[in-house]
Amino acid sequence: MLKQFLYRLKIILSDKSLLFWTLLFPMTLAFFFNLTIRNAFEIKPIEVMPLASVNVSNVEVQQFLDTLEEDYSLIQIRDYPSKDEALVDLENGSIQGIVEYNNQINLTVTENKNSNTTIIANVFASYNNKQAIIQEQLQVDASKVTPEFIDELVNSQTYLDAKLDSKINDVAMINMYSTIAMMCIYASQWGGHSGYYMQADKSKLAIRTSTSPTKKGYIVLMDLAVVYLIFIVEFVIHILFLKYALNVSMGSQPLILIVTGLVGGLLSAAMGYMLSVSFTDSESTFSYLVSGIGVLLSFLSGMMSVDVKYFIDTNLPIVNKLNPAALITDNFYNSYMGRSIGDSLVNILIMVGMTLVFGLIAYRRLRTVSYDSI
């Protein structure tokens, strides 16, 4: 058995080009992602923004500004007696904005805006909107304007925490995870390559196999085991490369990520094997077919455009539930964001079921196929 296993492994590894596309290509993409967007891995603290306060006499607004200054260190307030004096310092760069209050907080800045200016402007806009809601509620039903109601609206901690939490907007991390998903999908190339050598009208090796007393089910399992071993080695190398060479975080649920990758690779290999034994054209044509299917599944899963995935989730959610690439990327995203593992486990069970179906189809095809002469 071991001798047959090693023999099949040697045959399948004979195509060195697949090593590039299934191992080196995803690693190369990850490397260049790291070169171009490496700063996205670092959470940069927001710099303190010096602001001029001009005649802000409202007690609640003053308390709000004190909170931003003392508790969050977002701003540094300097009192000015007039706006003209503040404008002079704004022009020479001593301050970055002017705060005034006239039924709402107004912020005056120069044309040279930066990310800090945008964040502070959004905080003030959020505060103004919440104050407007309170005033509107006072006119409708003042009894509902309780301290809890006001605290829930005015408290800016949730808003600020969301702004400071880079996980939501960490495009670099999502791109890195997409290289893992790509590796899983490319396992179909190994499965297809293995399945090609099981067809007696295309391979001399398959002629020997077809005339041997070995059961077809055993051969299918042996081939999938060989392909899966190759994928596991590549998967481990890629994960170690991301974690230790590129310093990529494995998220808050690394076990879900690893299990998803392993199951996703097995599913993809089984899919490629099934397509191979069911396809009757040349190996090059089949290779284009498998590559095209992989690209299509990746496109529908949002790996190339997130808008596509959102559109499918909204209009045809069943498509993504039957798309291996979508199931894999969903679980990677869930594991990174630390979401409930319930949905991830459901996706894993779906992938296991699809793997069994693909393997059964391949077995049935090999068992029933016949040739005029071998």
mmCIF file of N, CA, C and O in Angstrom, residues 82-134:
data_model
loop_
_atom_site.group_PDB
_atom_site.id
_atom_site.type_symbol
_atom_site.label_atom_id
_atom_site.label_comp_id
_atom_site.label_asym_id
_atom_site.label_seq_id
_atom_site.Cartn_x
_atom_site.Cartn_y
_atom_site.Cartn_z
ATOM 1 N N SER A 82 -11.826 86.008 19.997
ATOM 2 C CA SER A 82 -12.527 86.349 18.758
ATOM 3 C C SER A 82 -12.107 85.389 17.647
ATOM 4 O O SER A 82 -11.024 84.796 17.682
ATOM 5 N N LYS A 83 -12.970 85.268 16.658
ATOM 6 C CA LYS A 83 -12.689 84.382 15.531
ATOM 7 C C LYS A 83 -11.568 84.926 14.655
ATOM 8 O O LYS A 83 -10.811 84.149 14.052
ATOM 9 N N ASP A 84 -11.434 86.270 14.590
ATOM 10 C CA ASP A 84 -10.386 86.855 13.755
ATOM 11 C C ASP A 84 -9.006 86.430 14.234
ATOM 12 O O ASP A 84 -8.127 86.099 13.432
ATOM 13 N N GLU A 85 -8.809 86.444 15.552
ATOM 14 C CA GLU A 85 -7.515 86.015 16.081
ATOM 15 C C GLU A 85 -7.278 84.525 15.801
ATOM 16 O O GLU A 85 -6.160 84.107 15.492
ATOM 17 N N ALA A 86 -8.357 83.743 15.915
ATOM 18 C CA ALA A 86 -8.232 82.310 15.658
ATOM 19 C C ALA A 86 -7.903 82.046 14.191
ATOM 20 O O ALA A 86 -7.125 81.132 13.867
ATOM 21 N N LEU A 87 -8.482 82.843 13.276
ATOM 22 C CA LEU A 87 -8.218 82.662 11.852
ATOM 23 C C LEU A 87 -6.748 82.925 11.511
ATOM 24 O O LEU A 87 -6.182 82.272 10.628
ATOM 25 N N VAL A 88 -6.151 83.885 12.219
ATOM 26 C CA VAL A 88 -4.729 84.179 11.978
ATOM 27 C C VAL A 88 -3.875 82.964 12.309
ATOM 28 O O VAL A 88 -3.001 82.547 11.536
ATOM 29 N N ASP A 89 -4.137 82.349 13.482
ATOM 30 C CA ASP A 89 -3.370 81.159 13.876
ATOM 31 C C ASP A 89 -3.703 79.955 12.999
ATOM 32 O O ASP A 89 -2.862 79.075 12.795
ATOM 33 N N LEU A 90 -4.938 79.904 12.477
ATOM 34 C CA LEU A 90 -5.303 78.811 11.584
ATOM 35 C C LEU A 90 -4.526 78.908 10.279
ATOM 36 O O LEU A 90 -4.083 77.886 9.736
ATOM 37 N N GLU A 91 -4.331 80.118 9.790
ATOM 38 C CA GLU A 91 -3.603 80.307 8.542
ATOM 39 C C GLU A 91 -2.118 79.989 8.706
ATOM 40 O O GLU A 91 -1.491 79.440 7.802
ATOM 41 N N ASN A 92 -1.526 80.339 9.860
ATOM 42 C CA ASN A 92 -0.092 80.075 10.038
ATOM 43 C C ASN A 92 0.198 78.676 10.581
ATOM 44 O O ASN A 92 1.353 78.309 10.778
ATOM 45 N N GLY A 93 -0.861 77.884 10.817
ATOM 46 C CA GLY A 93 -0.676 76.491 11.194
ATOM 47 C C GLY A 93 -0.549 76.231 12.670
ATOM 48 O O GLY A 93 -0.293 75.087 13.074
ATOM 49 N N SER A 94 -0.749 77.225 13.509
ATOM 50 C CA SER A 94 -0.656 77.008 14.959
ATOM 51 C C SER A 94 -1.804 76.135 15.467
ATOM 52 O O SER A 94 -1.649 75.408 16.447
ATOM 53 N N ILE A 95 -2.937 76.242 14.816
ATOM 54 C CA ILE A 95 -4.087 75.397 15.126
ATOM 55 C C ILE A 95 -4.573 74.766 13.826
ATOM 56 O O ILE A 95 -4.210 75.214 12.741
ATOM 57 N N GLN A 96 -5.383 73.718 13.937
ATOM 58 C CA GLN A 96 -5.869 73.013 12.753
ATOM 59 C C GLN A 96 -7.356 73.210 12.506
ATOM 60 O O GLN A 96 -7.888 72.720 11.504
ATOM 61 N N GLY A 97 -8.038 73.917 13.403
ATOM 62 C CA GLY A 97 -9.459 74.139 13.215
ATOM 63 C C GLY A 97 -10.013 75.098 14.239
ATOM 64 O O GLY A 97 -9.385 75.375 15.274
ATOM 65 N N ILE A 98 -11.209 75.612 13.955
ATOM 66 C CA ILE A 98 -11.894 76.547 14.858
ATOM 67 C C ILE A 98 -13.264 75.975 15.201
ATOM 68 O O ILE A 98 -14.040 75.622 14.303
ATOM 69 N N VAL A 99 -13.546 75.877 16.501
ATOM 70 C CA VAL A 99 -14.815 75.332 16.971
ATOM 71 C C VAL A 99 -15.700 76.474 17.447
ATOM 72 O O VAL A 99 -15.286 77.302 18.275
ATOM 73 N N GLU A 100 -16.932 76.517 16.930
ATOM 74 C CA GLU A 100 -17.932 77.493 17.377
ATOM 75 C C GLU A 100 -19.231 76.745 17.663
ATOM 76 O O GLU A 100 -19.424 75.614 17.190
ATOM 77 N N TYR A 101 -20.099 77.388 18.422
ATOM 78 C CA TYR A 101 -21.392 76.759 18.709
ATOM 79 C C TYR A 101 -22.505 77.764 18.496
ATOM 80 O O TYR A 101 -22.539 78.840 19.104
ATOM 81 N N ASN A 102 -23.408 77.369 17.579
ATOM 82 C CA ASN A 102 -24.601 78.172 17.330
ATOM 83 C C ASN A 102 -25.745 77.204 17.054
ATOM 84 O O ASN A 102 -26.071 76.905 15.898
ATOM 85 N N ASN A 103 -26.317 76.666 18.131
ATOM 86 C CA ASN A 103 -27.343 75.612 18.090
ATOM 87 C C ASN A 103 -26.763 74.268 17.627
ATOM 88 O O ASN A 103 -27.413 73.234 17.755
ATOM 89 N N GLN A 104 -25.567 74.289 17.076
ATOM 90 C CA GLN A 104 -24.835 73.073 16.751
ATOM 91 C C GLN A 104 -23.349 73.398 16.664
ATOM 92 O O GLN A 104 -22.964 74.563 16.527
ATOM 93 N N ILE A 105 -22.522 72.369 16.767
ATOM 94 C CA ILE A 105 -21.076 72.578 16.714
ATOM 95 C C ILE A 105 -20.656 72.787 15.266
ATOM 96 O O ILE A 105 -20.983 71.995 14.382
ATOM 97 N N ASN A 106 -19.918 73.869 15.033
ATOM 98 C CA ASN A 106 -19.391 74.156 13.703
ATOM 99 C C ASN A 106 -17.864 74.096 13.746
ATOM 100 O O ASN A 106 -17.240 74.625 14.669
ATOM 101 N N LEU A 107 -17.267 73.464 12.744
ATOM 102 C CA LEU A 107 -15.814 73.330 12.674
ATOM 103 C C LEU A 107 -15.314 73.980 11.396
ATOM 104 O O LEU A 107 -15.742 73.628 10.296
ATOM 105 N N THR A 108 -14.409 74.928 11.544
ATOM 106 C CA THR A 108 -13.784 75.595 10.410
ATOM 107 C C THR A 108 -12.355 75.103 10.278
ATOM 108 O O THR A 108 -11.585 75.139 11.245
ATOM 109 N N VAL A 109 -11.995 74.617 9.085
ATOM 110 C CA VAL A 109 -10.637 74.122 8.840
ATOM 111 C C VAL A 109 -10.130 74.708 7.536
ATOM 112 O O VAL A 109 -10.883 75.315 6.764
ATOM 113 N N THR A 110 -8.843 74.513 7.284
ATOM 114 C CA THR A 110 -8.254 74.963 6.038
ATOM 115 C C THR A 110 -8.570 73.963 4.921
ATOM 116 O O THR A 110 -9.132 72.892 5.180
ATOM 117 N N GLU A 111 -8.198 74.287 3.720
ATOM 118 C CA GLU A 111 -8.444 73.388 2.598
ATOM 119 C C GLU A 111 -7.565 72.143 2.661
ATOM 120 O O GLU A 111 -7.897 71.112 2.089
ATOM 121 N N ASN A 112 -6.427 72.230 3.358
ATOM 122 C CA ASN A 112 -5.507 71.098 3.465
ATOM 123 C C ASN A 112 -5.982 70.149 4.566
ATOM 124 O O ASN A 112 -5.465 70.134 5.686
ATOM 125 N N LYS A 113 -6.992 69.341 4.250
ATOM 126 C CA LYS A 113 -7.547 68.423 5.233
ATOM 127 C C LYS A 113 -6.698 67.158 5.314
ATOM 128 O O LYS A 113 -5.997 66.790 4.382
ATOM 129 N N ASN A 114 -6.771 66.503 6.482
ATOM 130 C CA ASN A 114 -6.095 65.221 6.658
ATOM 131 C C ASN A 114 -7.059 64.252 7.317
ATOM 132 O O ASN A 114 -8.228 64.570 7.559
ATOM 133 N N SER A 115 -6.579 63.041 7.619
ATOM 134 C CA SER A 115 -7.455 62.024 8.197
ATOM 135 C C SER A 115 -7.968 62.443 9.568
ATOM 136 O O SER A 115 -9.114 62.162 9.932
ATOM 137 N N ASN A 116 -7.127 63.143 10.364
ATOM 138 C CA ASN A 116 -7.573 63.616 11.687
ATOM 139 C C ASN A 116 -8.736 64.584 11.555
ATOM 140 O O ASN A 116 -9.712 64.518 12.317
ATOM 141 N N THR A 117 -8.614 65.485 10.589
ATOM 142 C CA THR A 117 -9.685 66.470 10.379
ATOM 143 C C THR A 117 -10.990 65.779 10.025
ATOM 144 O O THR A 117 -12.054 66.149 10.532
ATOM 145 N N THR A 118 -10.920 64.774 9.178
ATOM 146 C CA THR A 118 -12.122 64.046 8.776
ATOM 147 C C THR A 118 -12.767 63.346 9.963
ATOM 148 O O THR A 118 -13.996 63.372 10.130
ATOM 149 N N ILE A 119 -11.943 62.704 10.801
ATOM 150 C CA ILE A 119 -12.481 61.995 11.966
ATOM 151 C C ILE A 119 -13.163 62.955 12.931
ATOM 152 O O ILE A 119 -14.291 62.710 13.389
ATOM 153 N N ILE A 120 -12.494 64.069 13.239
ATOM 154 C CA ILE A 120 -13.074 65.036 14.178
ATOM 155 C C ILE A 120 -14.353 65.638 13.613
ATOM 156 O O ILE A 120 -15.356 65.812 14.322
ATOM 157 N N ALA A 121 -14.351 65.946 12.308
ATOM 158 C CA ALA A 121 -15.559 66.505 11.678
ATOM 159 C C ALA A 121 -16.713 65.507 11.763
ATOM 160 O O ALA A 121 -17.859 65.893 12.021
ATOM 161 N N ASN A 122 -16.426 64.225 11.573
ATOM 162 C CA ASN A 122 -17.470 63.210 11.677
ATOM 163 C C ASN A 122 -17.975 63.054 13.110
ATOM 164 O O ASN A 122 -19.165 62.817 13.332
ATOM 165 N N VAL A 123 -17.077 63.176 14.068
ATOM 166 C CA VAL A 123 -17.501 63.122 15.482
ATOM 167 C C VAL A 123 -18.454 64.266 15.799
ATOM 168 O O VAL A 123 -19.499 64.070 16.430
ATOM 169 N N PHE A 124 -18.097 65.464 15.360
ATOM 170 C CA PHE A 124 -18.968 66.627 15.610
ATOM 171 C C PHE A 124 -20.303 66.478 14.881
ATOM 172 O O PHE A 124 -21.367 66.816 15.438
ATOM 173 N N ALA A 125 -20.276 65.967 13.649
ATOM 174 C CA ALA A 125 -21.522 65.767 12.911
ATOM 175 C C ALA A 125 -22.400 64.750 13.610
ATOM 176 O O ALA A 125 -23.634 64.914 13.679
ATOM 177 N N SER A 126 -21.790 63.700 14.135
ATOM 178 C CA SER A 126 -22.553 62.697 14.876
ATOM 179 C C SER A 126 -23.190 63.307 16.118
ATOM 180 O O SER A 126 -24.354 63.039 16.435
ATOM 181 N N TYR A 127 -22.429 64.135 16.817
ATOM 182 C CA TYR A 127 -22.958 64.798 18.018
ATOM 183 C C TYR A 127 -24.132 65.709 17.660
ATOM 184 O O TYR A 127 -25.170 65.710 18.348
ATOM 185 N N ASN A 128 -23.975 66.481 16.591
ATOM 186 C CA ASN A 128 -25.054 67.382 16.175
ATOM 187 C C ASN A 128 -26.323 66.607 15.815
ATOM 188 O O ASN A 128 -27.435 67.010 16.160
ATOM 189 N N ASN A 129 -26.167 65.496 15.114
ATOM 190 C CA ASN A 129 -27.329 64.686 14.733
ATOM 191 C C ASN A 129 -28.050 64.136 15.970
ATOM 192 O O ASN A 129 -29.280 64.120 16.026
ATOM 193 N N LYS A 130 -27.275 63.692 16.934
ATOM 194 C CA LYS A 130 -27.891 63.141 18.140
ATOM 195 C C LYS A 130 -28.584 64.219 18.964
ATOM 196 O O LYS A 130 -29.652 63.988 19.543
ATOM 197 N N GLN A 131 -27.990 65.400 19.009
ATOM 198 C CA GLN A 131 -28.638 66.509 19.708
ATOM 199 C C GLN A 131 -29.942 66.900 19.016
ATOM 200 O O GLN A 131 -30.943 67.218 19.684
ATOM 201 N N ALA A 132 -29.952 66.840 17.685
ATOM 202 C CA ALA A 132 -31.170 67.158 16.934
ATOM 203 C C ALA A 132 -32.260 66.132 17.244
ATOM 204 O O ALA A 132 -33.445 66.479 17.357
ATOM 205 N N ILE A 133 -31.879 64.864 17.396
ATOM 206 C CA ILE A 133 -32.854 63.818 17.729
ATOM 207 C C ILE A 133 -33.452 64.083 19.102
ATOM 208 O O ILE A 133 -34.670 63.933 19.321
ATOM 209 N N ILE A 134 -32.607 64.512 20.040
ATOM 210 C CA ILE A 134 -33.099 64.810 21.391
ATOM 211 C C ILE A 134 -34.092 65.974 21.368
ATOM 212 O O ILE A 134 -35.166 65.914 21.991
#
